[in-house]
Coordinates of C-alpha atoms in Angstrom, one line a residue:
M1 CA -4.0 -38.1 9.1
Q2 CA -4.4 -34.9 7.3
G3 CA -1.1 -33.6 8.3
S4 CA -1.1 -33.9 12.0
N5 CA 2.6 -33.7 12.7
A6 CA 3.3 -31.5 9.7
N7 CA 0.6 -29.1 10.8
R8 CA 2.0 -29.0 14.3
S9 CA 5.6 -28.6 13.1
V10 CA 4.5 -25.7 10.8
L11 CA 2.7 -24.1 13.7
R12 CA 5.7 -24.5 16.0
R13 CA 7.8 -22.8 13.3
L14 CA 5.1 -20.2 13.0
A15 CA 5.3 -19.9 16.7
A16 CA 8.0 -17.4 16.2
L17 CA 6.3 -15.9 13.2
A18 CA 5.7 -12.5 14.7
L19 CA 9.4 -12.5 15.7
A20 CA 11.0 -13.7 12.5
W21 CA 8.9 -16.1 10.4
P22 CA 11.1 -19.2 10.1
C23 CA 11.8 -19.9 13.7
A24 CA 11.4 -23.6 14.2
C25 CA 10.0 -25.8 17.0
F26 CA 11.2 -25.5 20.6
A27 CA 13.2 -28.7 20.4
V28 CA 16.6 -27.9 21.8
G29 CA 17.7 -26.9 25.3
F30 CA 17.9 -23.2 26.3
V31 CA 21.0 -21.4 27.4
P32 CA 19.9 -18.4 29.6
P33 CA 21.4 -15.1 28.8
D34 CA 23.2 -14.9 32.1
A35 CA 25.0 -18.2 31.4
V36 CA 26.7 -16.7 28.3
E37 CA 30.3 -15.4 28.8
P38 CA 30.2 -11.6 29.1
K39 CA 31.2 -9.8 26.0
P40 CA 32.8 -6.3 25.6
P41 CA 30.1 -3.6 25.2
A42 CA 29.2 -2.7 21.7
P43 CA 27.6 0.5 20.3
A44 CA 23.9 0.6 20.7
A45 CA 23.5 1.5 17.0
E46 CA 24.9 -2.0 16.1
F47 CA 22.4 -3.7 18.3
D48 CA 19.6 -1.6 16.7
T49 CA 20.8 -2.6 13.2
V50 CA 20.7 -6.4 14.0
F51 CA 17.4 -6.0 15.8
Q52 CA 15.8 -4.4 12.8
R53 CA 17.0 -7.3 10.7
V54 CA 15.4 -9.7 13.1
V55 CA 12.0 -8.0 13.1
G56 CA 11.9 -6.1 9.8
P57 CA 10.9 -7.1 6.3
A58 CA 14.1 -9.1 5.7
S59 CA 13.0 -11.6 8.4
L60 CA 10.1 -12.8 6.2
D61 CA 12.6 -14.5 3.9
A62 CA 15.3 -15.5 6.5
S63 CA 16.1 -19.1 7.3
T64 CA 15.9 -20.5 10.8
H65 CA 19.7 -20.7 10.9
A66 CA 20.1 -17.0 9.9
Y67 CA 17.5 -16.0 12.6
E68 CA 19.4 -17.9 15.3
E69 CA 22.7 -16.3 14.3
D70 CA 21.1 -12.9 14.6
L71 CA 19.8 -13.7 18.0
D72 CA 23.3 -14.7 19.1
R73 CA 24.6 -11.4 17.8
L74 CA 21.9 -9.5 19.7
R75 CA 22.9 -11.3 22.9
A76 CA 26.5 -10.4 22.4
L77 CA 25.7 -6.7 21.5
L78 CA 23.2 -6.1 24.4
P79 CA 24.5 -3.2 26.4
D80 CA 25.2 -3.9 30.1
V81 CA 22.7 -1.3 31.4
D82 CA 20.0 -0.6 28.9
S83 CA 16.5 -1.6 30.0
A84 CA 14.8 -0.6 26.8
R85 CA 17.0 -2.7 24.6
E86 CA 16.9 -5.6 27.0
V87 CA 13.1 -5.6 26.8
R88 CA 13.3 -5.7 23.0
Y89 CA 15.9 -8.5 23.1
R90 CA 13.8 -10.6 25.5
S91 CA 10.7 -10.1 23.3
V92 CA 12.4 -11.9 20.4
D93 CA 14.6 -14.3 22.4
C94 CA 11.6 -16.0 23.9
G95 CA 11.0 -17.4 20.4
S96 CA 14.4 -19.0 20.1
T97 CA 14.8 -22.7 19.1
R98 CA 16.9 -23.1 22.3
W99 CA 13.8 -23.4 24.4
K100 CA 12.9 -27.0 25.3
D101 CA 10.9 -27.0 28.6
V102 CA 7.5 -25.5 28.0
A103 CA 7.0 -24.4 31.6
R104 CA 10.3 -22.5 31.6
G105 CA 9.5 -21.0 28.2
L106 CA 6.1 -19.8 29.4
A107 CA 7.6 -18.3 32.6
Y108 CA 10.3 -16.5 30.5
S109 CA 7.6 -15.1 28.2
D110 CA 5.6 -13.8 31.1
Q111 CA 8.7 -12.1 32.4
A112 CA 9.3 -10.5 29.0
L113 CA 5.7 -9.4 28.8
Q114 CA 5.8 -7.7 32.3
A115 CA 9.1 -6.0 31.5
A116 CA 7.6 -4.6 28.3
K117 CA 4.5 -3.4 30.1
D118 CA 6.7 -1.7 32.8
I119 CA 8.3 0.6 30.2
G120 CA 5.2 0.9 27.9
D121 CA 6.8 -0.8 24.9
R122 CA 3.7 -2.1 23.1
A123 CA 5.5 -3.8 20.2
S124 CA 7.6 -5.9 22.7
Q125 CA 4.4 -6.7 24.6
A126 CA 2.8 -8.1 21.4
R127 CA 5.9 -10.2 20.7
A128 CA 6.0 -11.6 24.2
L129 CA 2.3 -12.4 23.9
V130 CA 3.1 -14.3 20.7
C131 CA 5.7 -16.3 22.6
R132 CA 3.2 -17.0 25.3
S133 CA 0.6 -18.1 22.8
N134 CA 3.2 -20.6 21.4
F135 CA 3.9 -22.2 24.7
M136 CA 0.1 -22.3 25.5
M137 CA -0.4 -24.2 22.3
L138 CA 2.3 -26.7 23.1
R139 CA 1.0 -27.2 26.6
D140 CA -2.8 -27.0 26.2
G141 CA -3.6 -27.2 22.5
S142 CA -4.4 -24.9 19.6
R143 CA -7.6 -23.3 21.0
H144 CA -5.9 -22.1 24.2
A145 CA -3.3 -20.3 22.0
L146 CA -5.8 -18.0 20.4
P147 CA -6.6 -15.6 23.3
D148 CA -3.0 -14.4 23.6
L149 CA -2.9 -13.6 19.9
D150 CA -6.2 -11.6 20.2
R151 CA -4.5 -9.7 23.1
A152 CA -1.4 -9.1 21.0
L153 CA -3.6 -7.5 18.2
D154 CA -5.4 -5.4 20.8
V155 CA -2.1 -4.1 22.2
L156 CA -1.0 -3.0 18.7
K157 CA -4.0 -0.9 18.0
G158 CA -3.0 2.6 17.0
Q159 CA 0.8 1.7 17.2
N160 CA 1.5 1.8 13.4
E161 CA 3.1 -1.7 13.4
P162 CA 1.5 -3.1 10.2
Q163 CA 4.2 -5.8 9.5
L164 CA 4.0 -7.2 13.1
E165 CA 0.2 -7.0 12.9
G166 CA 0.2 -9.0 9.6
E167 CA 2.5 -11.7 11.1
I168 CA 0.2 -12.1 14.1
L169 CA -2.8 -12.3 11.8
V170 CA -1.1 -15.1 9.8
M171 CA -0.5 -17.0 13.1
R172 CA -4.1 -16.6 14.2
A173 CA -5.3 -17.7 10.7
D174 CA -3.2 -20.8 10.8
L175 CA -4.5 -21.8 14.2
R176 CA -8.1 -21.1 13.2
S177 CA -7.6 -23.2 10.1
L178 CA -6.2 -26.0 12.2
I179 CA -9.3 -26.1 14.4
G180 CA -11.7 -26.0 11.5
E181 CA -12.6 -22.3 11.3
Q182 CA -11.6 -21.9 7.6
A183 CA -13.8 -18.9 6.7
Q184 CA -12.4 -16.8 9.6
A185 CA -8.9 -18.1 8.8
L186 CA -9.2 -16.9 5.2
L187 CA -10.5 -13.5 6.4
D188 CA -7.5 -13.2 8.7
F189 CA -5.1 -14.1 5.8
Q190 CA -6.7 -11.3 3.7
R191 CA -6.3 -8.8 6.5
A192 CA -2.7 -9.9 6.9
R193 CA -2.2 -9.4 3.2
A194 CA -3.4 -5.8 3.5
A195 CA -1.2 -5.2 6.6
F196 CA 1.9 -6.4 4.7
R197 CA 1.1 -4.0 1.8
D198 CA 0.6 -1.1 4.3
S199 CA 4.1 -1.9 5.7
G200 CA 5.6 -1.4 2.2
I201 CA 6.1 -5.1 1.4
D202 CA 5.4 -5.1 -2.3
H203 CA 5.4 -8.9 -2.9
E204 CA 3.4 -11.8 -1.8
V205 CA 4.5 -13.5 1.4
D206 CA 4.9 -17.2 0.6
R207 CA 4.0 -18.5 4.0
L208 CA 0.8 -16.6 3.9
L209 CA 0.0 -18.1 0.5
Q210 CA 0.8 -21.5 1.8
G211 CA -1.5 -21.0 4.8
M212 CA -4.3 -19.9 2.5
A213 CA -3.7 -23.0 0.3
T214 CA -3.9 -25.2 3.4
A215 CA -7.2 -23.6 4.5
Y216 CA -8.7 -24.1 1.0
R217 CA -7.5 -27.8 1.1
R218 CA -9.2 -28.3 4.5
M219 CA -12.4 -26.9 3.0
G220 CA -12.2 -29.3 0.1
D221 CA -11.6 -26.6 -2.5
Y222 CA -8.6 -28.5 -4.0
A223 CA -8.4 -26.5 -7.2
Q224 CA -8.0 -23.3 -5.3
A225 CA -5.5 -24.9 -2.9
V226 CA -3.3 -26.3 -5.8
D227 CA -3.3 -22.9 -7.4
Y228 CA -1.8 -21.3 -4.3
F229 CA 0.7 -24.1 -3.7
E230 CA 1.9 -23.8 -7.2
Q231 CA 2.2 -20.0 -7.0
A232 CA 4.5 -20.3 -4.0
R233 CA 6.7 -23.2 -5.0
P234 CA 8.9 -21.5 -7.7
R235 CA 9.6 -18.5 -5.4
L236 CA 10.5 -20.9 -2.6
Q237 CA 12.9 -22.6 -4.9
A238 CA 14.4 -19.4 -6.3
K239 CA 15.2 -18.0 -2.8
Q240 CA 16.3 -21.4 -1.5
D241 CA 13.7 -21.4 1.3
F242 CA 14.0 -25.2 1.8
E243 CA 11.9 -25.2 5.0
G244 CA 9.0 -23.5 3.1
L245 CA 9.5 -25.9 0.1
A246 CA 9.3 -28.9 2.4
V247 CA 6.1 -27.6 4.0
N248 CA 4.7 -26.9 0.5
L249 CA 5.4 -30.5 -0.6
I250 CA 3.9 -31.9 2.6
Q251 CA 0.7 -30.0 2.2
L252 CA 0.5 -31.0 -1.4
G253 CA 0.9 -34.6 -0.3
F254 CA -2.1 -34.3 2.1
L255 CA -4.1 -32.7 -0.7
H256 CA -3.5 -35.6 -3.0
D257 CA -4.3 -38.1 -0.2
E258 CA -7.6 -36.4 0.6
A259 CA -8.4 -36.3 -3.1
G260 CA -8.0 -40.0 -3.4
A261 CA -4.6 -40.1 -5.2
P262 CA -2.2 -41.9 -2.8
D263 CA 0.4 -42.5 -5.5
K264 CA 0.8 -38.7 -6.0
A265 CA 0.7 -38.2 -2.3
R266 CA 3.6 -40.7 -1.8
T267 CA 5.6 -38.9 -4.5
A268 CA 5.1 -35.5 -2.8
F269 CA 6.0 -36.9 0.7
E270 CA 9.2 -38.5 -0.7
Q271 CA 10.2 -35.2 -2.3
A272 CA 9.6 -33.4 1.0
I273 CA 11.7 -36.0 2.9
R274 CA 14.6 -35.5 0.4
V275 CA 14.4 -31.7 0.8
A276 CA 14.1 -31.7 4.6
S277 CA 16.9 -34.3 4.9
A278 CA 19.3 -32.4 2.7
H279 CA 19.0 -29.3 4.8
G280 CA 18.7 -30.7 8.4
D281 CA 15.0 -29.9 8.8
E282 CA 14.1 -32.6 11.3
A283 CA 10.6 -31.3 12.1
D284 CA 9.4 -31.4 8.5
R285 CA 11.2 -34.7 7.8
N286 CA 9.2 -36.3 10.6
G287 CA 6.0 -34.8 9.4
A288 CA 6.6 -36.0 5.9
L289 CA 7.4 -39.5 7.2
L290 CA 3.9 -39.6 8.8
G291 CA 2.3 -38.6 5.6
L292 CA 4.3 -41.2 3.6
A293 CA 3.2 -43.9 6.0
E294 CA -0.5 -42.9 5.4
A295 CA 0.0 -43.0 1.7
Q296 CA 1.7 -46.4 1.9
I297 CA -1.3 -47.8 3.9
A298 CA -3.6 -46.5 1.2
L299 CA -1.5 -48.2 -1.4
D300 CA -1.8 -51.5 0.5
Q301 CA 1.9 -51.5 1.6
P302 CA 1.5 -52.1 5.3
Q303 CA 5.0 -53.5 5.9
A304 CA 6.6 -50.5 4.3
A305 CA 4.3 -48.2 6.3
R306 CA 5.3 -49.9 9.6
A307 CA 9.0 -49.4 8.7
T308 CA 8.3 -45.7 8.0
L309 CA 6.4 -45.3 11.2
H310 CA 9.2 -46.9 13.2
E311 CA 11.7 -44.5 11.7
A312 CA 9.3 -41.5 12.5
A313 CA 8.8 -42.7 16.1
T314 CA 12.6 -43.0 16.6
R315 CA 13.2 -39.5 15.3
F316 CA 10.3 -38.0 17.3
A317 CA 11.7 -39.7 20.5
A318 CA 15.2 -38.4 19.7
A319 CA 13.8 -34.8 19.5
Q320 CA 11.8 -35.4 22.7
D321 CA 8.6 -34.5 20.7
D322 CA 5.5 -36.4 21.8
S323 CA 3.0 -34.2 20.0
S324 CA 2.4 -36.8 17.3
N325 CA 1.9 -39.9 19.5
D326 CA -1.8 -40.0 18.6
M327 CA -1.0 -40.2 14.9
L328 CA 1.7 -42.7 15.3
L329 CA -0.7 -45.0 17.2
L330 CA -3.5 -44.5 14.7
L331 CA -1.4 -45.1 11.6
G332 CA 0.3 -48.0 13.3
G333 CA -3.1 -49.6 14.1
K334 CA -4.2 -49.1 10.5
A335 CA -1.0 -50.8 9.2
L336 CA -1.5 -53.7 11.5
A337 CA -5.2 -54.0 10.4
K338 CA -4.0 -54.1 6.8
Q339 CA -2.0 -57.2 7.8
G340 CA -5.0 -58.8 9.5
L341 CA -3.7 -58.2 13.0
H342 CA -6.9 -56.6 14.2
A343 CA -6.5 -57.3 17.9
E344 CA -3.2 -55.5 17.9
A345 CA -4.7 -52.7 15.9
L346 CA -7.4 -52.2 18.5
K347 CA -4.8 -51.9 21.2
H348 CA -3.2 -49.0 19.2
Y349 CA -6.7 -47.4 18.8
D350 CA -7.4 -47.6 22.5
L351 CA -4.1 -45.8 23.3
A352 CA -4.7 -43.2 20.5
Q353 CA -8.3 -42.3 21.5
P354 CA -7.7 -40.3 24.7
L355 CA -4.9 -38.4 23.1
M356 CA -7.2 -37.4 20.2
E357 CA -10.1 -36.6 22.5
A358 CA -7.8 -34.2 24.4
G359 CA -6.8 -32.6 21.1
G360 CA -10.5 -32.1 20.1
N361 CA -9.9 -32.7 16.3
L362 CA -13.2 -34.2 15.0
R363 CA -11.7 -35.3 11.8
Y364 CA -9.1 -37.5 13.4
L365 CA -11.6 -38.9 15.9
A366 CA -13.9 -39.8 12.9
L367 CA -11.0 -41.6 11.2
L368 CA -10.2 -43.5 14.4
Q369 CA -13.8 -44.6 14.9
Q370 CA -14.0 -45.8 11.2
A371 CA -10.8 -47.8 11.6
R372 CA -11.9 -49.2 15.0
S373 CA -15.3 -50.3 13.5
A374 CA -13.6 -52.2 10.6
S375 CA -11.3 -54.1 13.0
E376 CA -14.1 -54.9 15.4
E377 CA -16.2 -56.3 12.5
A378 CA -13.2 -58.4 11.3
L379 CA -13.0 -59.9 14.8
G380 CA -16.7 -60.8 14.8
R381 CA -17.5 -58.1 17.4
N382 CA -20.5 -56.9 15.5
H383 CA -22.2 -55.1 18.3
D384 CA -19.0 -53.1 19.1
A385 CA -18.5 -52.5 15.4
L386 CA -21.9 -51.0 15.0
A387 CA -21.5 -48.7 17.9
S388 CA -18.1 -47.5 16.6
F389 CA -19.6 -47.0 13.1
K390 CA -22.5 -45.0 14.6
R391 CA -19.9 -42.8 16.4
Y392 CA -18.1 -42.4 13.1
N393 CA -21.3 -41.5 11.3
A394 CA -22.2 -38.9 13.9
L395 CA -18.7 -37.3 13.7
Q396 CA -18.9 -37.3 9.9
Q397 CA -22.3 -35.5 10.0
D398 CA -20.8 -32.9 12.4
L399 CA -17.9 -32.4 10.1
Q400 CA -20.1 -32.0 7.0
D401 CA -22.4 -29.6 8.9
K402 CA -19.3 -27.6 9.9
M403 CA -18.0 -27.6 6.3
R404 CA -21.2 -26.3 4.9
L405 CA -21.3 -23.6 7.6
E406 CA -17.7 -22.6 6.8
Q407 CA -18.5 -22.5 3.1
G408 CA -21.5 -20.3 3.7
R409 CA -19.5 -18.0 6.0
L410 CA -16.8 -17.7 3.3
L411 CA -19.4 -16.4 0.8
Q412 CA -20.5 -13.8 3.4
Y413 CA -16.9 -12.8 4.2
E414 CA -15.9 -12.4 0.5
Y415 CA -17.9 -9.1 0.4
E416 CA -15.9 -7.8 3.4
I417 CA -12.6 -8.9 1.8
R418 CA -13.4 -7.0 -1.4
Q419 CA -14.5 -3.9 0.6
R420 CA -11.2 -4.1 2.6
D421 CA -9.2 -4.3 -0.6
F422 CA -11.0 -1.3 -2.0
E423 CA -10.4 0.6 1.3
N424 CA -6.7 -0.2 1.3
Q425 CA -6.4 1.0 -2.3
R426 CA -8.1 4.2 -1.4
L427 CA -5.9 4.8 1.7
R428 CA -2.8 4.1 -0.4
A429 CA -3.9 6.6 -3.0
E430 CA -4.6 9.2 -0.2
R431 CA -1.1 8.6 1.3
K432 CA 0.5 9.0 -2.2
A433 CA -1.4 12.3 -2.7
Q434 CA -0.3 13.5 0.7
A435 CA 3.3 12.6 0.0
Q436 CA 3.1 14.5 -3.2
Q437 CA 1.6 17.4 -1.4
L438 CA 4.5 17.5 1.1
T439 CA 7.0 17.4 -1.7
D440 CA 5.3 20.4 -3.3
L441 CA 5.3 22.2 0.1
R442 CA 9.1 21.9 0.3
R443 CA 9.6 23.1 -3.3
I444 CA 7.2 26.1 -3.4
R445 CA 7.8 29.1 -1.2
N446 CA 4.6 30.9 -2.0
W447 CA 2.2 29.2 0.4
Q448 CA -0.9 30.7 -1.2
T449 CA 0.1 29.4 -4.6
L450 CA 0.9 26.0 -3.0
A451 CA -2.5 25.8 -1.4
I452 CA -4.2 26.6 -4.8
I453 CA -2.1 24.0 -6.6
S454 CA -2.6 21.4 -4.0
G455 CA -6.4 22.1 -4.0
L456 CA -6.5 21.8 -7.8
L457 CA -4.5 18.6 -7.6
L458 CA -6.8 17.1 -5.1
A459 CA -9.9 18.3 -6.9
S460 CA -8.5 16.8 -10.1
L461 CA -7.9 13.4 -8.4
L462 CA -11.3 13.4 -6.9
G463 CA -12.9 14.5 -10.1
A464 CA -11.1 11.8 -12.0
F465 CA -12.2 9.2 -9.4
A466 CA -15.8 10.5 -9.5
W467 CA -15.8 10.4 -13.3
R468 CA -14.5 6.9 -13.4
Q469 CA -17.2 5.8 -10.8
W470 CA -19.9 7.6 -12.8
R471 CA -18.8 5.9 -16.0
K472 CA -18.7 2.5 -14.2
S473 CA -22.2 3.2 -12.6
R474 CA -23.7 4.1 -16.0
R475 CA -22.3 0.9 -17.5
L476 CA -23.6 -1.2 -14.6
R477 CA -27.1 0.5 -15.0
A478 CA -27.1 -0.4 -18.6
L479 CA -26.4 -4.0 -17.8
S480 CA -28.5 -4.3 -14.7
L481 CA -31.9 -4.4 -16.4
V482 CA -34.1 -6.2 -13.9
D483 CA -37.1 -8.4 -14.1
P484 CA -39.9 -6.3 -12.4
L485 CA -41.5 -9.3 -10.7
T486 CA -38.5 -10.9 -9.0
G487 CA -35.8 -8.3 -9.0
A488 CA -33.5 -10.7 -10.9
A489 CA -31.6 -9.5 -14.0
S490 CA -33.4 -9.8 -17.3
R491 CA -32.5 -12.0 -20.3
R492 CA -30.9 -9.0 -22.0
A493 CA -28.8 -8.2 -18.9
F494 CA -27.8 -11.9 -18.7
D495 CA -26.6 -12.0 -22.3
A496 CA -24.4 -8.9 -21.9
A497 CA -23.0 -9.9 -18.5
A498 CA -22.3 -13.5 -19.5
A499 CA -20.5 -12.4 -22.7
D500 CA -18.4 -9.9 -20.7
A501 CA -17.6 -12.5 -18.0
L502 CA -16.7 -15.1 -20.5
A503 CA -14.3 -12.7 -22.3
A504 CA -12.8 -11.6 -19.0
D505 CA -12.2 -15.1 -17.7
R506 CA -10.7 -16.2 -21.0
R507 CA -8.4 -13.2 -21.0
D508 CA -7.3 -13.8 -17.4
D509 CA -7.2 -17.6 -17.9
N510 CA -9.9 -18.2 -15.3
A511 CA -12.9 -20.5 -15.3
L512 CA -16.5 -19.5 -15.9
S513 CA -19.5 -21.6 -14.9
L514 CA -23.2 -21.2 -15.5
L515 CA -26.1 -22.6 -13.4
A516 CA -29.4 -23.4 -15.1
L517 CA -32.3 -23.5 -12.5
D518 CA -35.9 -24.5 -13.0
I519 CA -38.4 -24.4 -10.1
D520 CA -40.0 -27.9 -9.9
R521 CA -43.7 -28.3 -10.8
F522 CA -44.3 -24.6 -10.8
K523 CA -47.3 -24.9 -13.2
A524 CA -49.0 -27.0 -10.5
I525 CA -48.5 -24.2 -8.0
N526 CA -50.1 -21.6 -10.4
D527 CA -52.9 -24.0 -11.2
R528 CA -53.7 -24.8 -7.5
Y529 CA -53.1 -21.4 -5.8
G530 CA -53.4 -18.9 -8.7
H531 CA -50.9 -16.7 -10.5
P532 CA -50.6 -14.0 -7.7
A533 CA -49.5 -16.8 -5.3
G534 CA -47.1 -18.1 -7.9
D535 CA -45.7 -14.7 -8.3
R536 CA -45.0 -14.5 -4.6
V537 CA -43.3 -17.9 -4.7
L538 CA -41.0 -16.7 -7.5
A539 CA -40.1 -13.4 -5.7
A540 CA -39.4 -15.1 -2.4
T541 CA -37.3 -17.8 -4.1
V542 CA -35.2 -15.2 -5.9
R543 CA -34.7 -13.3 -2.6
A544 CA -33.4 -16.5 -0.9
W545 CA -31.0 -17.1 -3.8
Q546 CA -29.7 -13.6 -3.9
A547 CA -28.9 -13.7 -0.2
L548 CA -26.5 -16.7 -0.8
L549 CA -24.9 -15.6 -4.1
R550 CA -21.6 -13.7 -4.2
D551 CA -21.5 -10.1 -5.3
R552 CA -19.8 -11.0 -8.5
D553 CA -22.5 -13.6 -9.4
L554 CA -25.4 -12.6 -11.6
L555 CA -28.9 -14.2 -11.2
A556 CA -31.2 -13.7 -14.2
R557 CA -34.7 -14.8 -15.1
I558 CA -34.8 -16.1 -18.6
G559 CA -38.3 -17.7 -18.6
G560 CA -41.4 -18.2 -16.5
E561 CA -39.8 -20.3 -13.8
E562 CA -36.4 -20.6 -15.5
F563 CA -33.3 -18.8 -14.2
V564 CA -29.6 -18.8 -14.8
V565 CA -26.6 -17.8 -12.6
V566 CA -23.4 -16.5 -14.1
C567 CA -20.4 -17.5 -11.8
P568 CA -17.2 -15.8 -13.0
D569 CA -13.8 -17.1 -12.0
T570 CA -15.5 -20.3 -10.7
V571 CA -14.6 -23.9 -11.6
A572 CA -17.4 -26.5 -11.9
G573 CA -16.7 -28.1 -8.5
K574 CA -17.1 -24.8 -6.7
A575 CA -20.2 -24.0 -8.8
H576 CA -21.6 -27.3 -7.8
A577 CA -21.2 -26.3 -4.1
I578 CA -23.0 -23.0 -4.8
A579 CA -25.8 -24.9 -6.5
N580 CA -26.2 -27.2 -3.5
R581 CA -26.6 -24.2 -1.2
L582 CA -29.3 -22.7 -3.5
L583 CA -31.0 -26.1 -3.5
D584 CA -31.0 -26.3 0.3
A585 CA -32.2 -22.7 0.6
T586 CA -35.1 -23.4 -1.8
E587 CA -36.2 -26.5 0.1
A588 CA -36.1 -24.5 3.4
L589 CA -38.7 -21.9 2.1
R590 CA -42.1 -21.7 3.8
F591 CA -45.3 -20.0 2.5
D592 CA -47.6 -20.1 5.5
D593 CA -49.6 -17.2 4.0
I594 CA -50.4 -19.3 1.0
D595 CA -50.5 -22.8 2.4
P596 CA -48.5 -24.2 5.3
A597 CA -48.0 -27.4 3.5
L598 CA -46.6 -25.8 0.3
R599 CA -43.0 -26.8 -0.4
V600 CA -40.9 -25.6 -3.4
G601 CA -38.1 -27.5 -5.0
V602 CA -35.6 -26.7 -7.8
S603 CA -33.5 -28.7 -10.3
I604 CA -30.1 -27.3 -11.3
G605 CA -27.7 -28.0 -14.1
V606 CA -24.0 -26.8 -13.9
A607 CA -21.6 -26.3 -16.8
Q608 CA -18.1 -24.8 -17.0
A609 CA -16.9 -23.0 -20.1
Q610 CA -14.3 -24.8 -22.2
A611 CA -11.9 -23.5 -24.8
G612 CA -13.8 -22.3 -27.9
D613 CA -17.2 -22.1 -26.1
T614 CA -19.7 -19.3 -26.5
V615 CA -22.3 -18.3 -24.0
A616 CA -24.9 -20.2 -26.0
T617 CA -22.9 -23.5 -25.9
V618 CA -22.2 -23.2 -22.2
L619 CA -25.8 -22.5 -21.5
A620 CA -26.8 -25.4 -23.7
R621 CA -24.7 -27.8 -21.6
A622 CA -26.1 -26.4 -18.4
D623 CA -29.6 -26.9 -19.8
A624 CA -28.7 -30.5 -20.7
A625 CA -27.5 -31.1 -17.1
L626 CA -30.7 -29.5 -15.9
Y627 CA -32.7 -31.9 -18.0
R628 CA -30.8 -34.8 -16.5
A629 CA -31.6 -33.5 -13.0
K630 CA -35.3 -33.5 -13.8
Q631 CA -35.2 -36.9 -15.4
A632 CA -33.4 -38.2 -12.2
G633 CA -36.3 -37.2 -10.0
R634 CA -36.0 -33.4 -9.6
G635 CA -34.7 -31.5 -6.6
R636 CA -31.0 -32.2 -7.4
V637 CA -27.9 -30.8 -9.0
E638 CA -26.2 -32.3 -12.1
I639 CA -23.0 -31.3 -13.9

């Protein structure tokens, strides 16, 4: 079921993300601070040292067990009368695994929030809001958790807490990804990445990479998702982050399941179960069991799937965790249906449906309606089966529309992401220059000389930066020769840019794809409406394409109605998605000033560069694919 329990268990662990990343689900009873036997007072400095370990960079790689041990130390070290430190302690203690009752946890979080407000401690306010968000998610669902995270980010504005801001952004990104807002999730992940760099963390944060991989998986960009998963796994193994490794394997299992490889999915889930079992990670073990059952159903092993589901249900019940009841029912129904027990399967679906409707996940509801329709048809209830299938079809259409919308948004957001990265680099360079200036101020007693030296240094830096920009601009102007009619690049510009892109992608071990485009029946437009009208059609079509392409893509006109797009760092599958968006944009064009009935179509061929290819050979394959598209009836994309 696309990782229902695994996603929820990950989010419950991320529920304490802004406190200390690995904090697990709230599945154990809570022992209030006043129930702990009083300990002798300890120096406040020791409390501060442990607190910094709980909230500082070291927390990003800490285990759940280590985090809980540090919370125990904080509790023991808390001075008897010290309101400021008590506020800080409560702001992290509300994320402890000892909490079981959601209502009590929410009340405790509200108390921690009010106490932090009373003394003006904004960082503690943000952490308490994170706790509150977690309990709201457990009580009311993922969407209801987002407002508190937005409030937490607002509270931190101007507070110089980049690590905490980054952790909250990762939490918000995970929630947005879970509810289907993948483009906004990826933008939040990139903002979190920048915040971590600003806090001095000089390495990739593995849980951030895994969140990005999961978002790409949910968008259907499996190649990008696999790349992020594989980047994270060796580091997780090296630092013995077994919780993170289990999550990595679970998400990889769902990726294989969605890609139609249930045998690979089963292997990944079995590995995740072994890792989680060996290290007492019950939440991820249970999530992996659900994934394994789904893979077994896909492999036509219903008896094994039912045994796996029975084990998962027993373990969820022991943990008093009912958050996956909908998935247990749906998968149980599918296993029964595989055995021909369709009446029993429908009973499971009836129980699962209200739970899924409350959760609001369209994908799960679509899968439920699909399974229901199949069982109703098997029982001869054709009228009911048709109604269920229509509901499934409508949900699938909504999902596809949402996916296309998210993919389009992602293309728009990529520009902001690149601009943000450039701005972060500039700010870091400025801070480095300022630090150097301060060092010089301490070393040089002659302030006038210092001012001159600093001015010259800054002028040199700015001059070097301006010279590099000028040289880059001159090089771009040389390449960006444009077609005067359409504004697209010329054939000469295409040849140079494509050669450079192919060399760069080969050097960086990336993929390069070309799109060959031909406007369908363009000669007939010229013949019927005249060449000036044809020119307007060409220019309008190019403008529509340019609006959809990424900044790094190059659109060139290489013939009358023939165009080509250079897509650096793009595999064929992603290029195919870009081509489909260009196709849709073309068909949506209207030319009322020429003829309200005039419609324009385009045929597109896609080719990805292979080892040993030249620009000419890749373009030849794209042209061949374009020819197949025209032979197949025009107005389509072929690879």
